[in-house]
mmCIF file of C-alpha atoms and ligand atoms in Angstrom:
data_model
loop_
_atom_site.group_PDB
_atom_site.id
_atom_site.type_symbol
_atom_site.label_atom_id
_atom_site.label_comp_id
_atom_site.label_asym_id
_atom_site.label_seq_id
_atom_site.Cartn_x
_atom_site.Cartn_y
_atom_site.Cartn_z
ATOM 1 C CA MET O 1 0.067 -0.134 -0.072
ATOM 2 C CA THR O 2 1.025 3.604 -0.550
ATOM 3 C CA SER O 3 1.218 5.902 2.580
ATOM 4 C CA THR O 4 0.037 9.182 1.007
ATOM 5 C CA PRO O 5 0.730 12.848 2.433
ATOM 6 C CA ALA O 6 -2.156 15.099 2.594
ATOM 7 C CA LEU O 7 -4.134 14.855 -0.804
ATOM 8 C CA PRO O 8 -6.561 17.467 -2.163
ATOM 9 C CA TYR O 9 -8.744 14.935 -2.781
ATOM 10 C CA VAL O 10 -10.219 11.690 -0.975
ATOM 11 C CA PRO O 11 -8.543 8.613 -2.251
ATOM 12 C CA ARG O 12 -10.793 6.344 -3.769
ATOM 13 C CA VAL O 13 -9.844 3.296 -1.282
ATOM 14 C CA THR O 14 -8.435 4.181 2.302
ATOM 15 C CA ALA O 15 -7.002 2.109 4.491
ATOM 16 C CA SER O 16 -7.095 4.048 7.649
ATOM 17 C CA VAL O 17 -4.784 2.911 10.538
ATOM 18 C CA ASP O 18 -5.779 4.433 14.222
ATOM 19 C CA LEU O 19 -2.096 4.208 16.053
ATOM 20 C CA SER O 20 -3.710 4.806 19.237
ATOM 21 C CA ALA O 21 -5.667 1.464 18.720
ATOM 22 C CA ILE O 22 -2.142 -0.073 18.608
ATOM 23 C CA ALA O 23 -1.088 1.258 21.480
ATOM 24 C CA HIS O 24 -3.979 0.100 23.374
ATOM 25 C CA ASN O 25 -3.086 -3.284 21.863
ATOM 26 C CA VAL O 26 0.468 -3.193 23.560
ATOM 27 C CA ALA O 27 -1.392 -2.552 26.941
ATOM 28 C CA ARG O 28 -3.784 -5.648 26.248
ATOM 29 C CA VAL O 29 -0.693 -7.531 25.556
ATOM 30 C CA ARG O 30 1.335 -6.222 28.717
ATOM 31 C CA GLU O 31 -2.006 -7.040 31.022
ATOM 32 C CA LEU O 32 -1.856 -10.496 29.610
ATOM 33 C CA ALA O 33 1.971 -11.009 30.009
ATOM 34 C CA PRO O 34 2.807 -8.737 32.373
ATOM 35 C CA THR O 35 6.190 -10.479 33.056
ATOM 36 C CA SER O 36 7.358 -11.305 29.451
ATOM 37 C CA LYS O 37 9.294 -9.068 26.966
ATOM 38 C CA LEU O 38 7.346 -8.120 24.008
ATOM 39 C CA MET O 39 8.600 -8.569 20.550
ATOM 40 C CA ALA O 40 6.468 -7.155 18.081
ATOM 41 C CA ALA O 41 5.611 -8.710 14.924
ATOM 42 C CA ILE O 42 5.687 -6.408 12.399
ATOM 43 C CA LYS O 43 6.516 -8.585 9.041
ATOM 44 C CA ALA O 44 4.748 -7.962 5.687
ATOM 45 C CA ASP O 45 4.542 -4.291 6.443
ATOM 46 C CA ALA O 46 3.207 -4.658 9.813
ATOM 47 C CA TYR O 47 0.688 -6.578 8.306
ATOM 48 C CA GLY O 48 -0.619 -4.257 5.831
ATOM 49 C CA HIS O 49 -0.676 -1.538 8.460
ATOM 50 C CA GLY O 50 2.670 0.275 7.400
ATOM 51 C CA ALA O 51 5.652 -0.703 9.024
ATOM 52 C CA VAL O 52 7.351 2.265 9.608
ATOM 53 C CA PRO O 53 4.512 4.177 11.756
ATOM 54 C CA VAL O 54 3.490 1.078 13.543
ATOM 55 C CA ALA O 55 7.039 0.284 14.480
ATOM 56 C CA ARG O 56 7.344 4.002 15.773
ATOM 57 C CA THR O 57 4.215 3.332 17.647
ATOM 58 C CA LEU O 58 5.201 0.239 19.107
ATOM 59 C CA VAL O 59 8.415 1.294 20.553
ATOM 60 C CA ALA O 60 6.972 4.721 22.100
ATOM 61 C CA ALA O 61 4.286 2.129 23.430
ATOM 62 C CA GLY O 62 6.793 0.025 25.201
ATOM 63 C CA ALA O 63 7.558 -2.598 22.839
ATOM 64 C CA ASP O 64 10.946 -4.415 23.854
ATOM 65 C CA ALA O 65 11.822 -5.602 20.235
ATOM 66 C CA LEU O 66 10.365 -5.845 16.700
ATOM 67 C CA ALA O 67 10.413 -9.011 14.582
ATOM 68 C CA VAL O 68 10.191 -9.087 10.739
ATOM 69 C CA ALA O 69 10.493 -11.860 8.091
ATOM 70 C CA CYS O 70 13.470 -10.846 6.316
ATOM 71 C CA LEU O 71 16.780 -8.589 6.016
ATOM 72 C CA GLU O 72 14.761 -6.109 3.559
ATOM 73 C CA GLU O 73 12.145 -5.341 5.754
ATOM 74 C CA ALA O 74 14.454 -4.585 8.354
ATOM 75 C CA LEU O 75 16.715 -2.370 6.248
ATOM 76 C CA VAL O 76 13.225 -0.393 5.439
ATOM 77 C CA LEU O 77 13.278 0.095 9.342
ATOM 78 C CA ARG O 78 16.728 0.960 10.062
ATOM 79 C CA ASP O 79 16.709 3.330 7.119
ATOM 80 C CA ALA O 80 13.740 5.156 8.507
ATOM 81 C CA GLY O 81 16.089 5.828 11.798
ATOM 82 C CA ILE O 82 14.431 2.900 13.968
ATOM 83 C CA ALA O 83 17.146 2.010 16.551
ATOM 84 C CA ALA O 84 15.022 -0.627 18.536
ATOM 85 C CA PRO O 85 16.103 -4.276 18.214
ATOM 86 C CA ILE O 86 15.063 -6.132 15.299
ATOM 87 C CA THR O 87 14.735 -9.858 14.785
ATOM 88 C CA LEU O 88 15.034 -11.501 11.520
ATOM 89 C CA LEU O 89 12.534 -14.376 12.055
ATOM 90 C CA GLU O 90 13.539 -16.262 8.989
ATOM 91 C CA GLY O 91 17.132 -15.514 9.704
ATOM 92 C CA VAL O 92 19.744 -14.732 7.130
ATOM 93 C CA LEU O 93 20.130 -16.408 3.650
ATOM 94 C CA SER O 94 23.633 -15.778 2.607
ATOM 95 C CA LEU O 95 27.002 -14.571 3.769
ATOM 96 C CA GLY O 96 26.344 -11.031 2.195
ATOM 97 C CA GLU O 97 22.734 -10.929 4.443
ATOM 98 C CA ALA O 98 24.804 -11.917 7.522
ATOM 99 C CA GLU O 99 27.297 -9.108 7.286
ATOM 100 C CA LEU O 100 24.569 -6.418 6.475
ATOM 101 C CA ALA O 101 22.372 -8.091 9.453
ATOM 102 C CA ALA O 102 25.687 -7.626 11.300
ATOM 103 C CA ALA O 103 26.488 -4.045 10.501
ATOM 104 C CA LYS O 104 22.798 -3.250 11.097
ATOM 105 C CA GLN O 105 22.817 -4.615 14.561
ATOM 106 C CA LEU O 106 20.096 -7.083 13.608
ATOM 107 C CA GLN O 107 19.093 -10.213 15.850
ATOM 108 C CA ILE O 108 19.299 -13.160 13.621
ATOM 109 C CA VAL O 109 17.322 -16.224 14.208
ATOM 110 C CA VAL O 110 19.442 -19.670 13.046
ATOM 111 C CA HIS O 111 17.042 -22.116 12.288
ATOM 112 C CA ALA O 112 18.999 -24.639 10.357
ATOM 113 C CA PRO O 113 22.549 -26.150 10.082
ATOM 114 C CA TRP O 114 23.010 -24.581 6.872
ATOM 115 C CA GLN O 115 22.532 -20.755 8.551
ATOM 116 C CA LEU O 116 24.520 -21.760 11.181
ATOM 117 C CA ASP O 117 27.708 -22.749 8.779
ATOM 118 C CA VAL O 118 26.824 -19.485 7.064
ATOM 119 C CA LEU O 119 27.541 -17.547 10.411
ATOM 120 C CA LEU O 120 30.588 -19.692 11.281
ATOM 121 C CA GLN O 121 32.020 -18.241 8.142
ATOM 122 C CA LEU O 122 31.971 -14.499 9.563
ATOM 123 C CA PRO O 123 35.005 -13.179 11.209
ATOM 124 C CA ALA O 124 35.284 -14.872 15.116
ATOM 125 C CA SER O 125 35.269 -11.610 16.649
ATOM 126 C CA LEU O 126 32.367 -10.148 14.667
ATOM 127 C CA PRO O 127 29.477 -9.498 17.659
ATOM 128 C CA LEU O 128 26.628 -11.287 16.527
ATOM 129 C CA GLN O 129 22.861 -11.298 17.896
ATOM 130 C CA VAL O 130 21.554 -14.465 17.511
ATOM 131 C CA TRP O 131 18.135 -16.679 18.532
ATOM 132 C CA PHE O 132 18.397 -20.652 18.174
ATOM 133 C CA LYS O 133 15.052 -21.753 16.810
ATOM 134 C CA LEU O 134 14.226 -25.461 17.886
ATOM 135 C CA ASP O 135 11.514 -27.377 16.130
ATOM 136 C CA SER O 136 8.926 -28.699 18.802
ATOM 137 C CA GLY O 137 6.662 -30.456 16.541
ATOM 138 C CA MET O 138 5.582 -27.662 13.807
ATOM 139 C CA HIS O 139 8.265 -29.030 11.502
ATOM 140 C CA ARG O 140 8.624 -25.818 9.598
ATOM 141 C CA LEU O 141 11.587 -24.140 10.755
ATOM 142 C CA GLY O 142 13.878 -24.768 13.591
ATOM 143 C CA PHE O 143 16.720 -27.512 14.703
ATOM 144 C CA ALA O 144 15.812 -30.709 16.045
ATOM 145 C CA LEU O 145 15.508 -30.603 19.771
ATOM 146 C CA ASP O 146 18.532 -32.879 20.311
ATOM 147 C CA ALA O 147 20.725 -30.071 18.433
ATOM 148 C CA VAL O 148 20.917 -28.155 21.490
ATOM 149 C CA PRO O 149 24.262 -29.447 22.501
ATOM 150 C CA THR O 150 25.577 -28.675 19.117
ATOM 151 C CA LEU O 151 24.250 -25.064 19.348
ATOM 152 C CA THR O 152 25.751 -24.329 22.537
ATOM 153 C CA ALA O 153 29.119 -26.261 21.369
ATOM 154 C CA ALA O 154 28.899 -23.231 18.575
ATOM 155 C CA LEU O 155 28.111 -20.372 21.023
ATOM 156 C CA GLY O 156 30.954 -21.726 23.187
ATOM 157 C CA SER O 157 33.218 -21.273 20.114
ATOM 158 C CA ARG O 158 32.011 -17.864 19.620
ATOM 159 C CA PRO O 159 32.499 -15.636 22.513
ATOM 160 C CA ALA O 160 31.470 -12.811 20.234
ATOM 161 C CA TRP O 161 28.149 -13.916 19.619
ATOM 162 C CA GLN O 162 25.579 -13.038 22.034
ATOM 163 C CA LEU O 163 22.761 -15.478 22.631
ATOM 164 C CA GLN O 164 19.519 -13.412 22.385
ATOM 165 C CA GLY O 165 17.554 -16.751 23.660
ATOM 166 C CA TRP O 166 15.692 -19.769 22.414
ATOM 167 C CA ILE O 167 12.551 -19.581 20.304
ATOM 168 C CA THR O 168 10.021 -22.196 18.978
ATOM 169 C CA HIS O 169 6.679 -21.770 17.321
ATOM 170 C CA LEU O 170 3.231 -23.156 18.086
ATOM 171 C CA ALA O 171 1.151 -25.153 15.417
ATOM 172 C CA CYS O 172 -1.973 -25.007 17.054
ATOM 173 C CA ALA O 173 -2.157 -22.545 19.899
ATOM 174 C CA ASP O 174 -5.663 -21.228 18.353
ATOM 175 C CA GLU O 175 -7.215 -24.662 19.181
ATOM 176 C CA VAL O 176 -7.983 -24.452 22.808
ATOM 177 C CA ASP O 177 -8.578 -28.388 22.737
ATOM 178 C CA ASN O 178 -5.583 -29.611 20.841
ATOM 179 C CA SER O 179 -2.906 -31.080 23.322
ATOM 180 C CA MET O 180 -0.378 -30.138 20.331
ATOM 181 C CA THR O 181 0.492 -26.932 22.411
ATOM 182 C CA THR O 182 1.076 -28.403 25.617
ATOM 183 C CA GLU O 183 3.392 -31.186 24.171
ATOM 184 C CA GLN O 184 5.228 -28.573 22.043
ATOM 185 C CA ILE O 185 5.686 -26.400 25.279
ATOM 186 C CA ALA O 186 6.777 -29.365 27.178
ATOM 187 C CA ARG O 187 9.269 -30.883 24.507
ATOM 188 C CA PHE O 188 10.912 -27.338 24.078
ATOM 189 C CA GLU O 189 11.125 -27.062 27.881
ATOM 190 C CA GLN O 190 12.848 -30.224 27.903
ATOM 191 C CA ALA O 191 15.189 -30.161 25.723
ATOM 192 C CA LEU O 192 16.260 -26.770 26.975
ATOM 193 C CA ARG O 193 16.332 -28.265 30.696
ATOM 194 C CA GLY O 194 19.568 -26.684 32.512
ATOM 195 C CA ILE O 195 20.735 -24.584 29.465
ATOM 196 C CA ASP O 196 20.837 -20.646 29.616
ATOM 197 C CA GLY O 197 18.976 -18.168 28.084
ATOM 198 C CA ALA O 198 15.764 -16.545 27.237
ATOM 199 C CA ARG O 199 12.617 -18.490 26.204
ATOM 200 C CA SER O 200 10.094 -17.346 23.623
ATOM 201 C CA ILE O 201 7.166 -19.543 22.513
ATOM 202 C CA ALA O 202 4.033 -17.576 21.808
ATOM 203 C CA ASN O 203 2.628 -15.922 18.683
ATOM 204 C CA SER O 204 -1.063 -13.985 19.821
ATOM 205 C CA ALA O 205 -2.797 -17.042 19.963
ATOM 206 C CA GLY O 206 -0.248 -18.733 22.526
ATOM 207 C CA LEU O 207 -0.491 -15.634 24.243
ATOM 208 C CA ILE O 208 -4.214 -15.333 24.755
ATOM 209 C CA ALA O 209 -4.890 -18.933 24.916
ATOM 210 C CA TRP O 210 -1.858 -20.832 26.638
ATOM 211 C CA PRO O 211 -0.481 -18.958 29.991
ATOM 212 C CA GLN O 212 2.045 -21.394 30.306
ATOM 213 C CA ALA O 213 3.364 -20.072 26.812
ATOM 214 C CA ARG O 214 3.823 -16.603 28.483
ATOM 215 C CA VAL O 215 7.392 -17.045 28.946
ATOM 216 C CA ASP O 216 10.604 -14.640 28.893
ATOM 217 C CA TRP O 217 9.670 -13.260 25.342
ATOM 218 C CA VAL O 218 5.869 -13.052 23.976
ATOM 219 C CA ARG O 219 6.011 -12.644 19.954
ATOM 220 C CA PRO O 220 2.555 -11.348 19.051
ATOM 221 C CA GLY O 221 1.478 -9.920 15.890
ATOM 222 C CA LEU O 222 -1.931 -10.079 14.942
ATOM 223 C CA MET O 223 -3.550 -8.870 17.914
ATOM 224 C CA LEU O 224 -1.365 -6.042 17.893
ATOM 225 C CA TYR O 225 -3.586 -4.828 14.957
ATOM 226 C CA GLY O 226 -6.883 -5.420 17.055
ATOM 227 C CA ALA O 227 -7.929 -8.912 15.367
ATOM 228 C CA SER O 228 -8.213 -12.032 17.053
ATOM 229 C CA PRO O 229 -6.500 -15.439 16.295
ATOM 230 C CA MET O 230 -9.064 -17.334 17.965
ATOM 231 C CA PRO O 231 -11.987 -18.786 15.722
ATOM 232 C CA ASP O 232 -15.554 -17.505 16.597
ATOM 233 C CA ARG O 233 -14.116 -14.550 18.545
ATOM 234 C CA CYS O 234 -13.205 -11.195 17.350
ATOM 235 C CA GLY O 235 -10.800 -8.502 18.679
ATOM 236 C CA ALA O 236 -13.350 -7.026 20.659
ATOM 237 C CA ASP O 237 -13.835 -9.882 22.671
ATOM 238 C CA LEU O 238 -10.868 -10.152 23.576
ATOM 239 C CA GLY O 239 -10.254 -6.701 25.064
ATOM 240 C CA LEU O 240 -8.451 -5.614 21.582
ATOM 241 C CA ARG O 241 -9.378 -2.258 19.575
ATOM 242 C CA ALA O 242 -9.387 -3.083 15.489
ATOM 243 C CA ALA O 243 -6.570 -0.677 14.181
ATOM 244 C CA MET O 244 -7.614 -0.520 10.613
ATOM 245 C CA ARG O 245 -10.586 0.553 8.731
ATOM 246 C CA VAL O 246 -10.841 0.056 4.735
ATOM 247 C CA GLU O 247 -13.262 2.253 2.780
ATOM 248 C CA SER O 248 -14.391 3.310 -0.526
ATOM 249 C CA ARG O 249 -17.521 4.741 -1.696
ATOM 250 C CA LEU O 250 -20.979 4.187 -3.921
ATOM 251 C CA ILE O 251 -19.899 5.676 -7.516
ATOM 252 C CA ALA O 252 -23.220 4.617 -9.021
ATOM 253 C CA ILE O 253 -26.768 3.678 -8.092
ATOM 254 C CA HIS O 254 -29.099 1.648 -10.201
ATOM 255 C CA GLN O 255 -32.495 0.588 -10.499
ATOM 256 C CA LEU O 256 -33.154 -2.911 -11.553
ATOM 257 C CA ASN O 257 -36.164 -4.550 -13.017
ATOM 258 C CA ALA O 258 -37.098 -8.323 -12.080
ATOM 259 C CA GLY O 259 -35.132 -10.747 -14.371
ATOM 260 C CA ASP O 260 -32.250 -8.059 -14.647
ATOM 261 C CA THR O 261 -28.756 -9.545 -13.826
ATOM 262 C CA VAL O 262 -25.617 -8.018 -12.294
ATOM 263 C CA GLY O 263 -22.023 -8.040 -13.427
ATOM 264 C CA TYR O 264 -19.881 -10.747 -15.074
ATOM 265 C CA GLY O 265 -21.326 -13.947 -15.621
ATOM 266 C CA ALA O 266 -24.670 -12.443 -14.677
ATOM 267 C CA SER O 267 -24.149 -14.641 -11.615
ATOM 268 C CA PHE O 268 -26.799 -12.372 -9.634
ATOM 269 C CA ARG O 269 -30.399 -12.254 -10.808
ATOM 270 C CA ALA O 270 -32.645 -9.649 -9.343
ATOM 271 C CA SER O 271 -36.015 -11.508 -8.190
ATOM 272 C CA GLU O 272 -38.065 -8.421 -7.706
ATOM 273 C CA PRO O 273 -37.526 -4.460 -8.959
ATOM 274 C CA MET O 274 -34.603 -3.184 -6.355
ATOM 275 C CA ARG O 275 -31.832 -0.736 -6.215
ATOM 276 C CA ILE O 276 -28.077 -1.678 -6.229
ATOM 277 C CA GLY O 277 -24.978 0.459 -5.745
ATOM 278 C CA VAL O 278 -21.812 0.136 -7.138
ATOM 279 C CA VAL O 279 -18.620 0.531 -4.805
ATOM 280 C CA ALA O 280 -15.193 1.676 -6.253
ATOM 281 C CA VAL O 281 -13.352 -1.496 -4.983
ATOM 282 C CA GLY O 282 -12.196 -4.890 -6.158
ATOM 283 C CA TYR O 283 -10.012 -7.729 -6.195
ATOM 284 C CA ALA O 284 -7.055 -5.304 -7.239
ATOM 285 C CA ASP O 285 -7.684 -3.363 -4.220
ATOM 286 C CA GLY O 286 -7.542 -6.721 -1.879
ATOM 287 C CA VAL O 287 -11.268 -7.245 -1.818
ATOM 288 C CA HIS O 288 -11.121 -11.214 -1.986
ATOM 289 C CA ARG O 289 -13.009 -12.442 -5.609
ATOM 290 C CA ILE O 290 -14.396 -15.348 -3.754
ATOM 291 C CA LEU O 291 -16.517 -12.955 -1.370
ATOM 292 C CA PRO O 292 -20.077 -14.651 -2.268
ATOM 293 C CA THR O 293 -23.467 -12.967 -2.959
ATOM 294 C CA GLY O 294 -24.485 -12.197 0.800
ATOM 295 C CA ALA O 295 -21.020 -11.156 2.131
ATOM 296 C CA PRO O 296 -21.908 -7.617 3.998
ATOM 297 C CA VAL O 297 -20.195 -4.019 3.590
ATOM 298 C CA LEU O 298 -21.204 -1.143 5.980
ATOM 299 C CA VAL O 299 -22.803 1.662 4.202
ATOM 300 C CA GLN O 300 -24.416 4.549 6.611
ATOM 301 C CA GLY O 301 -23.548 2.277 9.595
ATOM 302 C CA GLN O 302 -25.755 -0.289 8.348
ATOM 303 C CA ARG O 303 -25.045 -3.794 6.533
ATOM 304 C CA VAL O 304 -25.872 -4.706 2.976
ATOM 305 C CA PRO O 305 -25.145 -7.765 0.956
ATOM 306 C CA ILE O 306 -22.857 -7.864 -1.809
ATOM 307 C CA ILE O 307 -24.658 -9.051 -4.811
ATOM 308 C CA GLY O 308 -22.684 -10.839 -7.778
ATOM 309 C CA ARG O 309 -19.263 -10.808 -8.531
ATOM 310 C CA VAL O 310 -16.237 -9.035 -7.181
ATOM 311 C CA SER O 311 -14.568 -7.475 -10.279
ATOM 312 C CA MET O 312 -11.030 -5.974 -10.483
ATOM 313 C CA ASP O 313 -12.098 -2.364 -9.563
ATOM 314 C CA MET O 314 -15.744 -2.720 -8.256
ATOM 315 C CA ILE O 315 -18.077 -4.796 -6.306
ATOM 316 C CA THR O 316 -21.886 -4.077 -6.680
ATOM 317 C CA ILE O 317 -24.324 -4.116 -3.387
ATOM 318 C CA ASP O 318 -27.873 -4.863 -2.108
ATOM 319 C CA LEU O 319 -29.457 -1.370 -1.179
ATOM 320 C CA ARG O 320 -33.097 -2.530 -0.897
ATOM 321 C CA SER O 321 -32.520 -2.011 2.765
ATOM 322 C CA LEU O 322 -31.078 1.449 2.595
ATOM 323 C CA PRO O 323 -33.405 3.756 0.389
ATOM 324 C CA GLN O 324 -31.254 6.741 1.354
ATOM 325 C CA ALA O 325 -28.248 5.573 0.310
ATOM 326 C CA ALA O 326 -26.464 8.061 -2.084
ATOM 327 C CA VAL O 327 -23.667 8.297 -4.515
ATOM 328 C CA ASN O 328 -20.242 9.043 -2.840
ATOM 329 C CA ASP O 329 -21.434 7.378 0.297
ATOM 330 C CA ALA O 330 -18.618 5.743 2.496
ATOM 331 C CA VAL O 331 -18.812 2.168 2.353
ATOM 332 C CA LEU O 332 -16.401 0.100 4.824
ATOM 333 C CA LEU O 333 -15.082 -3.176 3.728
ATOM 334 C CA TRP O 334 -14.074 -4.080 7.121
ATOM 335 C CA GLY O 335 -12.997 -2.318 10.216
ATOM 336 C CA GLU O 336 -14.606 -0.914 13.635
ATOM 337 C CA GLY O 337 -18.453 -2.063 12.907
ATOM 338 C CA LEU O 338 -17.814 -4.914 10.471
ATOM 339 C CA PRO O 339 -15.052 -7.049 12.110
ATOM 340 C CA VAL O 340 -12.307 -8.269 9.684
ATOM 341 C CA GLU O 341 -12.462 -11.744 11.356
ATOM 342 C CA GLU O 342 -16.391 -11.824 9.961
ATOM 343 C CA VAL O 343 -15.168 -10.662 6.501
ATOM 344 C CA ALA O 344 -12.287 -13.151 6.373
ATOM 345 C CA LYS O 345 -14.738 -15.989 7.283
ATOM 346 C CA TRP O 346 -16.762 -15.081 3.993
ATOM 347 C CA ALA O 347 -14.044 -15.027 2.061
ATOM 348 C CA GLY O 348 -12.711 -18.663 3.361
ATOM 349 C CA THR O 349 -9.655 -16.795 4.848
ATOM 350 C CA LEU O 350 -8.143 -15.185 8.206
ATOM 351 C CA ALA O 351 -7.889 -11.764 9.059
ATOM 352 C CA TYR O 352 -3.961 -12.199 8.262
ATOM 353 C CA GLU O 353 -4.965 -12.848 4.735
ATOM 354 C CA LEU O 354 -7.117 -9.566 4.287
ATOM 355 C CA PHE O 355 -4.487 -7.295 6.060
ATOM 356 C CA CYS O 356 -1.878 -8.734 3.848
ATOM 357 C CA GLY O 357 -3.537 -8.780 0.886
ATOM 358 C CA LEU O 358 -4.533 -5.011 0.314
ATOM 359 C CA THR O 359 -2.398 -3.793 -2.652
ATOM 360 C CA ASN O 360 -0.352 -0.690 -3.619
ATOM 361 C CA ARG O 361 -3.639 1.200 -5.183
ATOM 362 C CA VAL O 362 -4.968 1.605 -1.488
ATOM 363 C CA HIS O 363 -3.885 4.405 0.215
ATOM 364 C CA LEU O 364 -2.524 3.965 3.688
ATOM 365 C CA LEU O 365 -3.552 6.648 6.013
ATOM 366 C CA HIS O 366 -2.197 6.909 9.727
ATOM 367 C CA CYS O 367 -3.739 8.639 12.889
ATOM 368 C CA SER O 368 -3.268 8.765 16.242
HETATM 369 C C1 PLP W 1 4.544 -14.080 12.550
HETATM 370 C C2 PLP W 1 5.284 -14.425 13.515
HETATM 371 C C3 PLP W 1 4.678 -14.392 14.851
HETATM 372 C C4 PLP W 1 3.127 -13.631 15.041
HETATM 373 O O1 PLP W 1 2.109 -14.266 14.936
HETATM 374 P P1 PLP W 1 0.751 -13.657 15.185
HETATM 375 O O2 PLP W 1 -0.274 -15.150 15.082
HETATM 376 O O3 PLP W 1 0.375 -13.161 14.050
HETATM 377 O O4 PLP W 1 0.825 -13.419 16.707
HETATM 378 C C5 PLP W 1 5.221 -15.172 16.054
HETATM 379 N N1 PLP W 1 6.166 -15.851 15.730
HETATM 380 C C6 PLP W 1 6.778 -15.885 14.535
HETATM 381 C C7 PLP W 1 7.859 -16.804 14.112
HETATM 382 C C8 PLP W 1 6.124 -15.665 13.312
HETATM 383 O O5 PLP W 1 6.710 -15.703 11.902
#
């Protein structure tokens, strides 16, 4: 998304981010995990919310560290003058990246033997801040649990390295009845018995649903933006405030006759005379094309359904219940009043994907 300075017009589609909601959500994390340090996940441009302003807000609100997926994301933050600790969650992909990460004082997650080999090619005297990631059962990233002695030996051979801690990641933390989470935590703690170093286990779902995952460091992402990782609950249920509102507006209104069809594929057919609206937003902005007839948008504070197919630049909506709707009315796609979790469910996905799917045609605005 593009972050826009003051414009002489209202942009067609806006994603407005209320930074005070993010600060509120940091306070909520602190309430849940008062003795843990907070590493705030701001990968993928802060889940579409704008990495630099979100990072500044998080640091001002007391986050202890920031986390991004990769070097490029960290460099954007450093180039913007953000000096806070930044962790590379996937570590480095090459020796060149490792050198730059060290020069920029980035904390490097090491998740695989080949990455350790890359770091060991750097001069031994070079200070590196490393996290070791262990695979406690997710089988995506991380060393096998029995690699702990190898890792502590590597650390012993590099006195200049500073161990930030040990990380693992939970596969099923959003399922409150799934015993996998307690098994993963037990395996992780067991593998590290007697070993020095901070521990970090929980993403948002781990932090919310599993008190035993609130260890030295917590690593929430989604909840900082006010969305819930738990199925069937929205952010407000968890004491969170939604930070983002995505809005467009009505650019045409039509009266259909019974039998008229709407849009590509003529997939919607009016069963009676009806008024419909055309909204200037489509899948090229990040409104998923899979959203079916019936999925809601908000006009004048009232839910009205999408009808027919989502197209690249437009959607069509049923205005039968809203006779007072007029061209230029704002249309909310998600945000306070229409939870992103609910829209995500209509699209068969999660809030994560809606946030990250906003495109650079959407104007990102920040207020505090
Ligand atoms: C993205 C990420 C997080 C944050 O996850 P949320 O579900 O958004 O809270 C935590 N840890 C790791 C390793 C991640 O990649």
